[in-house]
mmCIF file with all atom_site columns, C-alpha atoms in Angstrom:
data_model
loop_
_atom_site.group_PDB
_atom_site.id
_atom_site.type_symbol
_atom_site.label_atom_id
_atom_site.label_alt_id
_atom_site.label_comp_id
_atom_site.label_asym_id
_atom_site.label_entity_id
_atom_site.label_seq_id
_atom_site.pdbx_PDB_ins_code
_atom_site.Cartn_x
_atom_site.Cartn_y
_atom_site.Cartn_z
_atom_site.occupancy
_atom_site.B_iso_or_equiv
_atom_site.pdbx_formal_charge
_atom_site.auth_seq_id
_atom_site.auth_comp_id
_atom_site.auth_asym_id
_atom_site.auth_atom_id
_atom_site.pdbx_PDB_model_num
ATOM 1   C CA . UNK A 1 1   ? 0.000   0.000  0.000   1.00 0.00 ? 1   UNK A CA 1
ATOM 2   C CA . UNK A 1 2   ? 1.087   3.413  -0.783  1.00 0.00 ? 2   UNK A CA 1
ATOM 3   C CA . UNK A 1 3   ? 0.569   6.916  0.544   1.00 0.00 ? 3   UNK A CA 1
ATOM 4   C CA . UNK A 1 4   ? 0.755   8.957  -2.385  1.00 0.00 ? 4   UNK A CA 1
ATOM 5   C CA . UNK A 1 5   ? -2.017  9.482  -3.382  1.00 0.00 ? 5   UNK A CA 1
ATOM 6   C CA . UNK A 1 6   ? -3.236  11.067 -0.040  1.00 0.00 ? 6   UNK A CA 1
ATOM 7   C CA . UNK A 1 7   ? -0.097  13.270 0.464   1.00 0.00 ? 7   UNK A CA 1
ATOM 8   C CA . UNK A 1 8   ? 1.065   13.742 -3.098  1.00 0.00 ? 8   UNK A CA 1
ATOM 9   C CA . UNK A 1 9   ? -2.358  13.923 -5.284  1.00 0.00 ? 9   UNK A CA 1
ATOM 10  C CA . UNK A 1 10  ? -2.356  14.546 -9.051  1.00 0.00 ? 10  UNK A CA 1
ATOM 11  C CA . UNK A 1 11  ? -5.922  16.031 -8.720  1.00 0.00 ? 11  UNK A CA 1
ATOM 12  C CA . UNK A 1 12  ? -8.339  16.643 -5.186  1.00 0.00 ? 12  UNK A CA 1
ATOM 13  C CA . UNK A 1 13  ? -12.029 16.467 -5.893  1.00 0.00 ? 13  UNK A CA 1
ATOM 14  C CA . UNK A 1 14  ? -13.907 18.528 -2.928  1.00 0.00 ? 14  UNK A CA 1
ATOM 15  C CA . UNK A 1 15  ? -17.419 16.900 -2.153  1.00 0.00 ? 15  UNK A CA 1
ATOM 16  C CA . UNK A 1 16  ? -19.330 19.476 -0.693  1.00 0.00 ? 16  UNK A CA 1
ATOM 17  C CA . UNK A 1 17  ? -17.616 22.324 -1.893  1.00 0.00 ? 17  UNK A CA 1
ATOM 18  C CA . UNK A 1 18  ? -19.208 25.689 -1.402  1.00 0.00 ? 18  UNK A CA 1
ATOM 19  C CA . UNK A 1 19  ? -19.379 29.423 -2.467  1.00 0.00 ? 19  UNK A CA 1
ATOM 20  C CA . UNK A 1 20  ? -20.003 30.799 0.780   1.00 0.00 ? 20  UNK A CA 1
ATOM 21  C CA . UNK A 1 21  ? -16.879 32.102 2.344   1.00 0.00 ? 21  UNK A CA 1
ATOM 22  C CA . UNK A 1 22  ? -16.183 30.790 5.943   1.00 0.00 ? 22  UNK A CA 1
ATOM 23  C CA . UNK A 1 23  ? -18.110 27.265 5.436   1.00 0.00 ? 23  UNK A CA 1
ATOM 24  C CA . UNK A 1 24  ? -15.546 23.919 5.410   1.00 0.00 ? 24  UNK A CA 1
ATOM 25  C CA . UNK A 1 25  ? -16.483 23.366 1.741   1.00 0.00 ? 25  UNK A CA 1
ATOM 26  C CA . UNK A 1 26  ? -15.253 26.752 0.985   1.00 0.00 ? 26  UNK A CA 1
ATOM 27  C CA . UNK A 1 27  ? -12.705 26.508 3.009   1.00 0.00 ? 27  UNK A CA 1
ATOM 28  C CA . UNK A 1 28  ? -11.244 23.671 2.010   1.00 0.00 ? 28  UNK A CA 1
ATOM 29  C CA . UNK A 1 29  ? -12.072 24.031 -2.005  1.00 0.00 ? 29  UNK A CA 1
ATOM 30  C CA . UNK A 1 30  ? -9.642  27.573 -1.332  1.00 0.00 ? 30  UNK A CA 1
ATOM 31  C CA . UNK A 1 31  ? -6.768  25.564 0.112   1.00 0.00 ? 31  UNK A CA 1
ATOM 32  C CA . UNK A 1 32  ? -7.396  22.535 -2.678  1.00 0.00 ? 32  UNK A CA 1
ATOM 33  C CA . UNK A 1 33  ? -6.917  25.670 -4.940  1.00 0.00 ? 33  UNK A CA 1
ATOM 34  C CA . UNK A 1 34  ? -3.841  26.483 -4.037  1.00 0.00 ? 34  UNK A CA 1
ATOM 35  C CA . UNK A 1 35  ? -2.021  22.769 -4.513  1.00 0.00 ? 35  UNK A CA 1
ATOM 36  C CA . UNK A 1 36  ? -0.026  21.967 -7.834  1.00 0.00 ? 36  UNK A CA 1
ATOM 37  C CA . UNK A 1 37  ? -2.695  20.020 -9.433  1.00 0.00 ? 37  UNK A CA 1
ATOM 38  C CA . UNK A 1 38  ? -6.049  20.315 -10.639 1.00 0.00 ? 38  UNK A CA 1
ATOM 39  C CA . UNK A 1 39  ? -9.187  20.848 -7.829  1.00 0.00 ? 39  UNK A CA 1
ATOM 40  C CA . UNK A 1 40  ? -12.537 19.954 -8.378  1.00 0.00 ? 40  UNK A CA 1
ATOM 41  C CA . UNK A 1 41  ? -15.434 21.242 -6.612  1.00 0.00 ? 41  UNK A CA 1
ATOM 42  C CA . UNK A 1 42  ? -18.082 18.783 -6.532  1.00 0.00 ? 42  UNK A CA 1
ATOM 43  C CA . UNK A 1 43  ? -21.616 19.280 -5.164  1.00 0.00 ? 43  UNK A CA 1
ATOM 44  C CA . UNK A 1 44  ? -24.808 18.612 -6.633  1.00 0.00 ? 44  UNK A CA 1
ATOM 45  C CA . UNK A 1 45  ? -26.793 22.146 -5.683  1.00 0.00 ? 45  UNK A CA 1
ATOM 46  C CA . UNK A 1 46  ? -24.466 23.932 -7.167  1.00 0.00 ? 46  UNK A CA 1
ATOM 47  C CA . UNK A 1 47  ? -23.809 25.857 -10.514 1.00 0.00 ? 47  UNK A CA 1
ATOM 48  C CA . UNK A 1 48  ? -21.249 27.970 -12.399 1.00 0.00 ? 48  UNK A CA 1
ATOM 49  C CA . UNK A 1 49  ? -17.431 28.269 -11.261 1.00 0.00 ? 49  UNK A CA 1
ATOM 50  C CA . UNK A 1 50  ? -15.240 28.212 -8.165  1.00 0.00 ? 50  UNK A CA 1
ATOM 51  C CA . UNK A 1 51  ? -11.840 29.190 -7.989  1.00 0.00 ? 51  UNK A CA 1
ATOM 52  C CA . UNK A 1 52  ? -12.044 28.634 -11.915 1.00 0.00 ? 52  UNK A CA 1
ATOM 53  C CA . UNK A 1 53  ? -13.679 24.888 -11.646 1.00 0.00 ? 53  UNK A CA 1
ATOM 54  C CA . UNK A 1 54  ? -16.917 24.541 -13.090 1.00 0.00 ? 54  UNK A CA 1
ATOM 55  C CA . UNK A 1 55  ? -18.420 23.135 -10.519 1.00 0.00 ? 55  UNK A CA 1
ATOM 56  C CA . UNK A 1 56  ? -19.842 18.870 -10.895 1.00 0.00 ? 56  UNK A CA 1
ATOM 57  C CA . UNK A 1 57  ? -22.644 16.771 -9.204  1.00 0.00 ? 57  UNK A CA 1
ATOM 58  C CA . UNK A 1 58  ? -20.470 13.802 -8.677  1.00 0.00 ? 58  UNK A CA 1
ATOM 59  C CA . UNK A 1 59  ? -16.770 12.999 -8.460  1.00 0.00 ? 59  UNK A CA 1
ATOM 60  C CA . UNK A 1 60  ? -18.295 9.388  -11.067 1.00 0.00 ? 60  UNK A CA 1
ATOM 61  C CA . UNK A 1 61  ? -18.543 13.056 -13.554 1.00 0.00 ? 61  UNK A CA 1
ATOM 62  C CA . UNK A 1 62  ? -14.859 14.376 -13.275 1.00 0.00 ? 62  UNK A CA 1
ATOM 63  C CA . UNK A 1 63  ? -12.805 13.222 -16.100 1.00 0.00 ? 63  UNK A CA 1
ATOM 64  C CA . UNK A 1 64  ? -9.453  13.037 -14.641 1.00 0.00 ? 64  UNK A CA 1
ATOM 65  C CA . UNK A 1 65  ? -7.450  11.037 -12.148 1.00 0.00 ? 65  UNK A CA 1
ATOM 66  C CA . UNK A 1 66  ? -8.800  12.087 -8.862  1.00 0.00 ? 66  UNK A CA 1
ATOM 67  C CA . UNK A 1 67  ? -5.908  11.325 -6.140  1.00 0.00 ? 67  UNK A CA 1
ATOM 68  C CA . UNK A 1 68  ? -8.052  12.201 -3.184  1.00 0.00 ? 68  UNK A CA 1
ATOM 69  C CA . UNK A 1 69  ? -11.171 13.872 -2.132  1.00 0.00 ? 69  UNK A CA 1
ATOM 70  C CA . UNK A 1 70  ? -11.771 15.918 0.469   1.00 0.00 ? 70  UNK A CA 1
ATOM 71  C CA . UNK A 1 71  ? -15.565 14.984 1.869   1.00 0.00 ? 71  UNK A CA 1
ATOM 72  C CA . UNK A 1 72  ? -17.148 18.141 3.206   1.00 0.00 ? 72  UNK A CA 1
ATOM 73  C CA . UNK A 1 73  ? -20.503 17.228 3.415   1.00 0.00 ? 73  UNK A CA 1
ATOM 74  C CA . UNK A 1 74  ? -22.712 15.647 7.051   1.00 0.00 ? 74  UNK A CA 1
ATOM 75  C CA . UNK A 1 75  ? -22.361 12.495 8.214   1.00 0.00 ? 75  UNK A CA 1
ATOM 76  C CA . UNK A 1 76  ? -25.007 10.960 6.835   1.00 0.00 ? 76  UNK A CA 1
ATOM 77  C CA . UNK A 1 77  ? -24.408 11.143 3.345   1.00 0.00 ? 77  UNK A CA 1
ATOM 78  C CA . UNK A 1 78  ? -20.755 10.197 3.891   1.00 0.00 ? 78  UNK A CA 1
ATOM 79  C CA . UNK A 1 79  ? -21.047 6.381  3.150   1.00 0.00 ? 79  UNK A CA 1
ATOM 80  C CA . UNK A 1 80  ? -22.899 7.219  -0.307  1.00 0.00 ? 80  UNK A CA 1
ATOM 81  C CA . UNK A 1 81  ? -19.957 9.663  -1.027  1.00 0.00 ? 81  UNK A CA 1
ATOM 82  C CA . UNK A 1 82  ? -17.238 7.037  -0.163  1.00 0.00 ? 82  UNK A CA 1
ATOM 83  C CA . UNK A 1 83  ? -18.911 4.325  -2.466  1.00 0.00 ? 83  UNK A CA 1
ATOM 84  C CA . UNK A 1 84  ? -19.182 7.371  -5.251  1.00 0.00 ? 84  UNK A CA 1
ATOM 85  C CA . UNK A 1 85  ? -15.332 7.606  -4.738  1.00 0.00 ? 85  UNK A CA 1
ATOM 86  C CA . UNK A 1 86  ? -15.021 3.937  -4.895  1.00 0.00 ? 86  UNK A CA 1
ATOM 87  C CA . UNK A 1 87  ? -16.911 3.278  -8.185  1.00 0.00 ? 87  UNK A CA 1
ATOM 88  C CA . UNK A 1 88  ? -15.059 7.006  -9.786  1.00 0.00 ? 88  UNK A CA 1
ATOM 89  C CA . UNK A 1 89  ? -11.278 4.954  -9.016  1.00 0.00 ? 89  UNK A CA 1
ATOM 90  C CA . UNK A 1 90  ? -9.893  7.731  -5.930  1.00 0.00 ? 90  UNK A CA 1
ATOM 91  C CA . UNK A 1 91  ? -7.296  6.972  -4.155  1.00 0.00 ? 91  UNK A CA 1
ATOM 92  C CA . UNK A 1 92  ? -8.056  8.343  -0.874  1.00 0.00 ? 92  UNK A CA 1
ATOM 93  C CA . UNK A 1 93  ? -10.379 10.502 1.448   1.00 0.00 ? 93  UNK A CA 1
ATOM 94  C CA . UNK A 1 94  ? -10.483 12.649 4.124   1.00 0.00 ? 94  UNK A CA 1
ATOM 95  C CA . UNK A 1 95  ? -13.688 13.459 5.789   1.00 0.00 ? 95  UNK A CA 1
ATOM 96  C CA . UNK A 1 96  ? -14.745 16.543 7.478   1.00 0.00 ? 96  UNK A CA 1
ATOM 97  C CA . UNK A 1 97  ? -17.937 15.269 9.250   1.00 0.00 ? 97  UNK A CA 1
ATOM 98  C CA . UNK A 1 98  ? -19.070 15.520 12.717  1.00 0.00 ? 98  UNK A CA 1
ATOM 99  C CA . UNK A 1 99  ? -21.944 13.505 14.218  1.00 0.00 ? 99  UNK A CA 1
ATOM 100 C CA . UNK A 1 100 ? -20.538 9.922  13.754  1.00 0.00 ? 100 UNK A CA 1
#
């Protein structure tokens, strides 16, 4: 087993990600922004552009190698993201979720 893909992603795909400043999906879609490769906002209420990503329902819509995504969404929903992940080939995830 490697660790690359969590600490050295080609591309992060942010579940959850968010327009409105000062919200973890925000939050973490601006950092994501600021790594080497390609970021991907992904949430399904969304339209238009973040950080110059159009933003995507699903991370089973992003054509590209996604590395690792970064779930900002509530716990519920978590295991349907995580099987999403599984079926789109990512690497790795790191969940911001409370109420486990």
């Amino acid at each position: 087993m490697t660790l690359r893909k969590l600490f050295e992603p080609r591309a992060i795909a942010v579940v959850g990600a968010s327009r409105t400043d000062g919200k973890i999906g925000y939050e973490a879609m601006a950092n994501a922004a600021q790594y080497d490769g390609r970021a991907y906002p992904v949430n399904p209420s969304a339209e238009g552009e973040l950080f110059g990503e159009p933003f995507v329902e699903s991370v089973t819509e992003i054509d590209d190698d996604v590395d690792l995504a970064l779930l900002c969404v509530p716990a519920p929903v978590v295991p349907d993201v995580v099987a999403e992940c599984g079926e789109a080939g990512v690497g790795g995830a790191v969940i911001y979720a409370g109420g486990f």
